[in-house]
Short mmCIF file of C-alpha atoms in Angstrom, two decimals:
data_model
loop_
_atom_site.label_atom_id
_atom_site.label_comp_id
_atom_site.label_asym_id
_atom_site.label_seq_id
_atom_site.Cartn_x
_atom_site.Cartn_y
_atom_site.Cartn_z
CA UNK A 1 78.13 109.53 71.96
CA UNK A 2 75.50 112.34 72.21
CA UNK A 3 73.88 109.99 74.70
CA UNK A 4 77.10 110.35 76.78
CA UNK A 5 76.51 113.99 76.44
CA UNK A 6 73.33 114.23 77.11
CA UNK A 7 73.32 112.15 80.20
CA UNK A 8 76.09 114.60 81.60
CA UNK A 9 73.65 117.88 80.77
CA UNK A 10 71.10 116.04 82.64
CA UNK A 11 73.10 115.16 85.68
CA UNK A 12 74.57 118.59 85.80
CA UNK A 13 71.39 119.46 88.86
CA UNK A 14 72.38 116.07 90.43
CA UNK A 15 75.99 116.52 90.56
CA UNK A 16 75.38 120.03 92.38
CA UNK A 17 73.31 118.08 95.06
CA UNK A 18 75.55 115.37 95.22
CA UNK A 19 78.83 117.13 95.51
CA UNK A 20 79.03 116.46 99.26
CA UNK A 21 79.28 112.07 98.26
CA UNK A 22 81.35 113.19 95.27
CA UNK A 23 84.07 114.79 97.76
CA UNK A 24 83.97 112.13 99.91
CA UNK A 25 84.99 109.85 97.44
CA UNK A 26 87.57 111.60 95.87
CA UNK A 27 88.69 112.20 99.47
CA UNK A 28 88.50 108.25 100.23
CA UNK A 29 90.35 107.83 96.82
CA UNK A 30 93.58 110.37 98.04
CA UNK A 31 93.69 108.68 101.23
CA UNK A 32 93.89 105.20 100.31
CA UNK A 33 95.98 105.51 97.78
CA UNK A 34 98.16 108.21 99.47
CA UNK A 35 99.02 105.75 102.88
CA UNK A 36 99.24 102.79 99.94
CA UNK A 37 101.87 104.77 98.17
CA UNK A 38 104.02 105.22 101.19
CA UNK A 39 103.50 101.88 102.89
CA UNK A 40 104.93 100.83 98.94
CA UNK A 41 107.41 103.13 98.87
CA UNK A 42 108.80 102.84 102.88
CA UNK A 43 109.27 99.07 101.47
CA UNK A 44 109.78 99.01 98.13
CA UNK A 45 112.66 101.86 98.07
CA UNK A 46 115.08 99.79 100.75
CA UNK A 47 114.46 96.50 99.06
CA UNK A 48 115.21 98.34 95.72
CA UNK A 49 118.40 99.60 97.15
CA UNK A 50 119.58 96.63 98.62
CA UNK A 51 118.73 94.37 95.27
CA UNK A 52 120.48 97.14 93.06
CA UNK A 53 123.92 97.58 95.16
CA UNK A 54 124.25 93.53 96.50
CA UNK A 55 125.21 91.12 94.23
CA UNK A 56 124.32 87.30 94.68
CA UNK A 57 122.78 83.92 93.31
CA UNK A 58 119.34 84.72 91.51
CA UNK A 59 119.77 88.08 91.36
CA UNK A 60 119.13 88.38 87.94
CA UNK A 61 115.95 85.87 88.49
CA UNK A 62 114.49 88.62 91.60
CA UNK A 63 114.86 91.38 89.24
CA UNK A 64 112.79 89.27 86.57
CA UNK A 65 110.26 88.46 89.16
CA UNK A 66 109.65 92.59 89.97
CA UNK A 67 109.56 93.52 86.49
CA UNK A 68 106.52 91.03 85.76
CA UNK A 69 104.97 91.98 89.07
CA UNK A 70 104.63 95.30 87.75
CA UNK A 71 101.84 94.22 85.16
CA UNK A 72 100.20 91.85 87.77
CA UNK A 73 96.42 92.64 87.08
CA UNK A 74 94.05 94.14 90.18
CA UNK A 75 91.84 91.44 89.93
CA UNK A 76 94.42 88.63 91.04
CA UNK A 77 95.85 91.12 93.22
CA UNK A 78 92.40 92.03 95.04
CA UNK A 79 91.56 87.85 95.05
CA UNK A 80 95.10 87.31 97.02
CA UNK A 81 94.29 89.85 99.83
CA UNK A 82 90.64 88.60 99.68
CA UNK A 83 91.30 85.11 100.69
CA UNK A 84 93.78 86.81 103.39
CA UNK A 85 91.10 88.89 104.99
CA UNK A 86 87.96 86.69 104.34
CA UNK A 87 86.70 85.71 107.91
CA UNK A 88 88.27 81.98 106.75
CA UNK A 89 91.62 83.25 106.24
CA UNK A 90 94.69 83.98 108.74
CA UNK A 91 93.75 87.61 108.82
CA UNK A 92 89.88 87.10 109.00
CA UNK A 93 90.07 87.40 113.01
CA UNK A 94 91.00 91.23 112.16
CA UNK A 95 87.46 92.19 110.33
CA UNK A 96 89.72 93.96 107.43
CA UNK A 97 87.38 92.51 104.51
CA UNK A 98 85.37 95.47 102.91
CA UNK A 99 86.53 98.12 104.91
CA UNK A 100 89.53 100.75 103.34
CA UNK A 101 92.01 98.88 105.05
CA UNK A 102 91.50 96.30 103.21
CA UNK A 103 91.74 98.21 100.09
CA UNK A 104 95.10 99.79 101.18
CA UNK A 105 96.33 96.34 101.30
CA UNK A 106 95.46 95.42 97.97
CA UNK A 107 97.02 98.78 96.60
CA UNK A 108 99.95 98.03 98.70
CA UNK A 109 100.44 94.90 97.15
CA UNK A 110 100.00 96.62 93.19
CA UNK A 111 102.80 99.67 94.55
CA UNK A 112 105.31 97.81 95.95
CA UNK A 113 106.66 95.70 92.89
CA UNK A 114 106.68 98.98 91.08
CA UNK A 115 108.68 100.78 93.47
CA UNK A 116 110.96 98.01 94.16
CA UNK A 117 111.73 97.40 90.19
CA UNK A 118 111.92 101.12 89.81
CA UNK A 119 114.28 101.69 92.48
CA UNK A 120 116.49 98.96 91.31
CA UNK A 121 116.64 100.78 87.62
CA UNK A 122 117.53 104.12 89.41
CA UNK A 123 120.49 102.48 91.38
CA UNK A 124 122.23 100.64 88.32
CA UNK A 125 121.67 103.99 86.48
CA UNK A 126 123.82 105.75 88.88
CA UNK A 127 127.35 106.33 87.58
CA UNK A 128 129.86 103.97 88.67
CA UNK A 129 131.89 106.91 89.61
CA UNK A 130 129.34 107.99 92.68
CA UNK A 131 129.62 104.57 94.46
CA UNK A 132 133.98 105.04 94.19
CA UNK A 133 133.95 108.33 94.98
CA UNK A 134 132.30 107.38 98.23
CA UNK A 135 133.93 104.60 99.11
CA UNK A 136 137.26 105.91 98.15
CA UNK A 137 136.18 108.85 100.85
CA UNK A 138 135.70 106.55 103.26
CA UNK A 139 132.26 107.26 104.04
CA UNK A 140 130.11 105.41 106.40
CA UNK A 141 127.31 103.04 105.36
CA UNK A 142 124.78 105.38 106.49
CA UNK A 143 126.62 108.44 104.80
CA UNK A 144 127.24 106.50 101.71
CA UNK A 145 123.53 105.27 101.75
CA UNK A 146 122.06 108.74 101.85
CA UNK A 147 124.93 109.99 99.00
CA UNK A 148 123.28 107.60 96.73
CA UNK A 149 119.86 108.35 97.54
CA UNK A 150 120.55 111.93 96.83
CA UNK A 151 122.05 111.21 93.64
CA UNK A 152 118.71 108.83 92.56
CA UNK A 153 116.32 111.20 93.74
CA UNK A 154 114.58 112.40 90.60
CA UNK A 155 114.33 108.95 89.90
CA UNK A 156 112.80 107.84 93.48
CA UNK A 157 110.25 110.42 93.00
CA UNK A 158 108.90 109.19 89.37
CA UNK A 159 109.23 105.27 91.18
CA UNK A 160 106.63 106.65 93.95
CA UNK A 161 104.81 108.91 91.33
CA UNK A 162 104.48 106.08 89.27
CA UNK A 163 103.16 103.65 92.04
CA UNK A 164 100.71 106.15 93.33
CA UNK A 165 99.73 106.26 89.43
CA UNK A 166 98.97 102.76 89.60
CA UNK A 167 97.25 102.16 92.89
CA UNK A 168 94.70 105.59 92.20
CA UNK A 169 93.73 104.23 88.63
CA UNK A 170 93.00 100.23 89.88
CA UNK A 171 89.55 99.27 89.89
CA UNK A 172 90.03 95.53 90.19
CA UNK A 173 91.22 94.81 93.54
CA UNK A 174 89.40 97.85 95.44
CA UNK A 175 86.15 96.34 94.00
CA UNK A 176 86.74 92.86 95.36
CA UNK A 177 88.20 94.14 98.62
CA UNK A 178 86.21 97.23 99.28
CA UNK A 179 82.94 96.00 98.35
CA UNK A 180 82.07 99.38 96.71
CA UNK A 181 80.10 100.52 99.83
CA UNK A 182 78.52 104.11 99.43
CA UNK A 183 80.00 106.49 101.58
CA UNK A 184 82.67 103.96 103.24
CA UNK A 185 84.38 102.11 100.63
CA UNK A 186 83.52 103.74 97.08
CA UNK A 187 86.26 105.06 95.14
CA UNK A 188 86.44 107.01 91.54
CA UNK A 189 87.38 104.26 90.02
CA UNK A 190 84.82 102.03 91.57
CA UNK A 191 81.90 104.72 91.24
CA UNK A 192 82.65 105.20 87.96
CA UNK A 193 82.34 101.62 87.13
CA UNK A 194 78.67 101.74 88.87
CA UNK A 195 77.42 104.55 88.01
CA UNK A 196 78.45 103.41 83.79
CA UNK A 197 76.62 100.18 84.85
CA UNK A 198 73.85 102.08 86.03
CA UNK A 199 73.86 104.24 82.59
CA UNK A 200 73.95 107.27 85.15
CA UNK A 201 76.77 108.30 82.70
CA UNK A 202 77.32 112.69 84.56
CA UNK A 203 78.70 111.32 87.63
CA UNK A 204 80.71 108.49 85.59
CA UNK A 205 81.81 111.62 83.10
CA UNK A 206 82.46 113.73 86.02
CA UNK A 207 84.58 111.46 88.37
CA UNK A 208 86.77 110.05 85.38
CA UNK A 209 87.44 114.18 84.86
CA UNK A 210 88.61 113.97 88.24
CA UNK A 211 90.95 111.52 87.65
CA UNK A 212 92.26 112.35 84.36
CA UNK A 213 93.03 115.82 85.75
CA UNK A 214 94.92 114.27 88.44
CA UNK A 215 97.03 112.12 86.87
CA UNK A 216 97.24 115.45 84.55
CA UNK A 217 98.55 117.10 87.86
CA UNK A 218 101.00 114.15 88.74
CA UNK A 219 102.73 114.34 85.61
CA UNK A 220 103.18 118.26 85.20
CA UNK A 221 104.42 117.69 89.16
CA UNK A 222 107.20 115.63 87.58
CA UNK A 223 108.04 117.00 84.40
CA UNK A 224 108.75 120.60 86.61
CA UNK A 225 110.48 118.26 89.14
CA UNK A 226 112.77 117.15 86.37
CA UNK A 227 113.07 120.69 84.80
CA UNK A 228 114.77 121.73 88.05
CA UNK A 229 117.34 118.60 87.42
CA UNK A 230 118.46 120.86 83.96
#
């Protein structure tokens, strides 16, 4: 452990120097994620929605399938979109493999089930009563549709918090995908995965920091979200 320590004292000089790469890949890290989230969430919500309100054959069995997506590890994830964007497979024409893009699909693929099963969850929560109340006031689809989300909102927002969670924190598929390419494709969770390897263990330190206070951030966000709810 004092190793750990000392390693971060060292790199203290280099980290100054270095903040200029450091930004960028926090920076690279938001954005990715950030366009994943909402790609997973412009999906994920509707589909939610329209599993949660509809009732037919195997509806029990889709739900099953969204819950076990959540867990689906990176790795298998990053593989699927892999053989996708390889220059082999049907999306290789596009010249998506190690490039963000690529990346943004993989964390697409990790958000989605998460947003979908949490959506679902918020819409069977809802009280029975809401869903009469509009229908018995003869609102529109559209009107009725936006009732409900209003009434689920609290609950939307910790489905996209908690996909954007997710995506930021994978290491797995953005490493297969990405290619961990300084400056174009390196994310926190992939430079802190080299730079351990390397024993360079400041910027490792410094960059898991990074994270740890923003998914420190994402979680006050919420909890003062939900205050407001009281």
């Amino acid at each position: 452990m004092s190793e750990v320590f000392a390693g971060l004292w060292r790199n203290c000089a280099t980290l100054a120097q270095a903040h200029h790469e450091i930004l960028s890949i926090v920076g690279l890290s938001l954005s990715v994620s950030a366009v994943a989230t909402a790609m997973a969430a412009l999906v994920g919500v509707p589909v939610g929605f329209a599993i949660g309100l509809a009732e037919f054959p195997g509806r029990r069995l889709v739900i099953t399938i969204f819950n076990s997506l959540m867990a689906i590890p990176t790795v298998v994830v990053g593989l699927f979109v892999y053989c996708l964007v390889t220059s082999q497979g049907p999306l290789g024409a596009f010249g998506l493999l190690f490039t963000p893009w690529a990346m943004v699909m993989g964390q697409f693929v990790l958000g989605t089930p998460i947003a979908v099963a949490l959506t679902i969850s918020a819409v069977q929560s809802l009280d029975p009563r809401v869903r009469l109340t509009i229908v018995s006031l003869g609102a529109g689809r559209i009107r009725g549709a936006v009732t409900l989300v209003s009434e689920a909102r609290f609950a939307l927002v910790a489905a996209i918090v908690a996909s954007f969670a997710r995506v930021i924190s994978e290491v797995g598929s953005a490493m297969i995908v990405g290619g961990n390419i300084k400056g174009y494709t390196r994310t926190m969770t992939t430079a802190i995965a080299l730079e351990t390897s390397k024993g360079e263990f400041g910027q490792a330190i410094f960059l898991g920091i990074v994270l740890l206070l923003l998914a420190f951030s994402l979680n006050i966000f919420f909890q003062r979200l939900q205050g407001t709810r009281s």
